[in-house]
Amino acid sequence: MEQIDQRYLVQQNKISDSETKPPVFAKVMRSKEGVFEGVSFIKSKDKASILTIEEAHQAIKWATNKKPNAHEYITKVICVGQ
């Protein structure tokens, strides 16, 4: 059985608030069948989705294309321990 490497979070900071407000983290939404449906950003790092690097890039791509104010944020992939 293949071992899945799941060690990443997607973190987002608002450019204008980067020094004053904490970052938010991606929570991936999936259908009952496990199909990727989208991303919401939440304050709780503990409740954020832990992702493979491919899933993290998929979440960033979705957020960049679907969120109208995506240009106001810096979105990056971080290791779980960061």
Short mmCIF file of C-alpha atoms in Angstrom, two decimals:
data_model
loop_
_atom_site.label_atom_id
_atom_site.label_comp_id
_atom_site.label_asym_id
_atom_site.label_seq_id
_atom_site.Cartn_x
_atom_site.Cartn_y
_atom_site.Cartn_z
CA MET A 1 0.00 0.00 0.00
CA GLU A 2 1.33 3.41 -0.99
CA GLN A 3 2.16 5.90 1.78
CA ILE A 4 0.55 9.31 1.16
CA ASP A 5 2.71 12.28 2.13
CA GLN A 6 0.32 14.71 3.84
CA ARG A 7 2.26 17.41 5.61
CA TYR A 8 1.19 20.78 4.24
CA LEU A 9 -1.20 23.61 5.02
CA VAL A 10 -2.28 26.49 2.80
CA GLN A 11 -1.87 29.82 4.61
CA GLN A 12 -3.27 33.16 3.50
CA ASN A 13 -2.46 36.68 4.70
CA LYS A 14 -4.23 39.84 3.59
CA ILE A 15 -1.59 42.13 2.09
CA SER A 16 -2.88 45.26 3.84
CA ASP A 17 -3.24 43.52 7.25
CA SER A 18 -0.12 41.33 7.21
CA GLU A 19 1.37 42.92 10.32
CA THR A 20 -1.80 43.32 12.39
CA LYS A 21 -3.98 40.25 11.81
CA PRO A 22 -3.17 36.53 12.07
CA PRO A 23 -3.23 34.41 8.91
CA VAL A 24 -6.11 32.18 7.84
CA PHE A 25 -5.81 28.58 6.68
CA ALA A 26 -7.48 26.50 3.97
CA LYS A 27 -10.24 24.02 4.79
CA VAL A 28 -10.87 21.85 1.72
CA MET A 29 -14.46 20.98 0.85
CA ARG A 30 -15.06 17.56 -0.68
CA SER A 31 -18.15 15.71 -1.88
CA LYS A 32 -19.29 12.46 -0.26
CA GLU A 33 -17.31 10.66 -2.96
CA GLY A 34 -14.14 12.55 -1.98
CA VAL A 35 -14.09 14.82 -5.04
CA PHE A 36 -12.52 18.26 -4.52
CA GLU A 37 -15.22 20.98 -4.54
CA GLY A 38 -13.50 24.07 -3.21
CA VAL A 39 -11.80 25.82 -0.32
CA SER A 40 -12.85 28.03 2.53
CA PHE A 41 -10.38 29.92 4.69
CA ILE A 42 -10.70 29.63 8.47
CA LYS A 43 -8.86 31.14 11.44
CA SER A 44 -8.22 27.84 13.24
CA LYS A 45 -4.94 26.24 12.21
CA ASP A 46 -5.96 23.09 14.11
CA LYS A 47 -9.10 22.62 11.96
CA ALA A 48 -7.36 23.36 8.65
CA SER A 49 -6.94 20.59 6.08
CA ILE A 50 -3.60 18.79 6.05
CA LEU A 51 -2.77 18.24 2.39
CA THR A 52 -0.29 16.66 0.02
CA ILE A 53 1.70 19.14 -2.04
CA GLU A 54 -0.50 18.42 -5.08
CA GLU A 55 -3.70 19.04 -3.09
CA ALA A 56 -2.23 22.27 -1.71
CA HIS A 57 -1.50 23.54 -5.21
CA GLN A 58 -5.01 22.54 -6.31
CA ALA A 59 -6.48 24.54 -3.39
CA ILE A 60 -4.38 27.61 -4.26
CA LYS A 61 -5.35 27.38 -7.94
CA TRP A 62 -9.05 27.10 -7.04
CA ALA A 63 -8.88 30.05 -4.61
CA THR A 64 -7.00 32.21 -7.13
CA ASN A 65 -9.50 31.51 -9.89
CA LYS A 66 -12.76 31.53 -7.91
CA LYS A 67 -12.30 34.19 -5.21
CA PRO A 68 -12.90 37.69 -6.64
CA ASN A 69 -10.59 39.38 -4.13
CA ALA A 70 -7.73 36.84 -4.38
CA HIS A 71 -5.33 39.57 -5.51
CA GLU A 72 -5.62 41.12 -2.01
CA TYR A 73 -3.99 38.09 -0.37
CA ILE A 74 -0.62 36.36 -0.22
CA THR A 75 -1.28 32.64 -0.37
CA LYS A 76 1.45 30.10 0.33
CA VAL A 77 2.05 26.46 1.18
CA ILE A 78 3.67 25.83 4.56
CA CYS A 79 4.80 22.69 6.36
CA VAL A 80 2.52 21.53 9.17
CA GLY A 81 5.16 22.33 11.81
CA GLN A 82 5.62 25.97 10.79
#
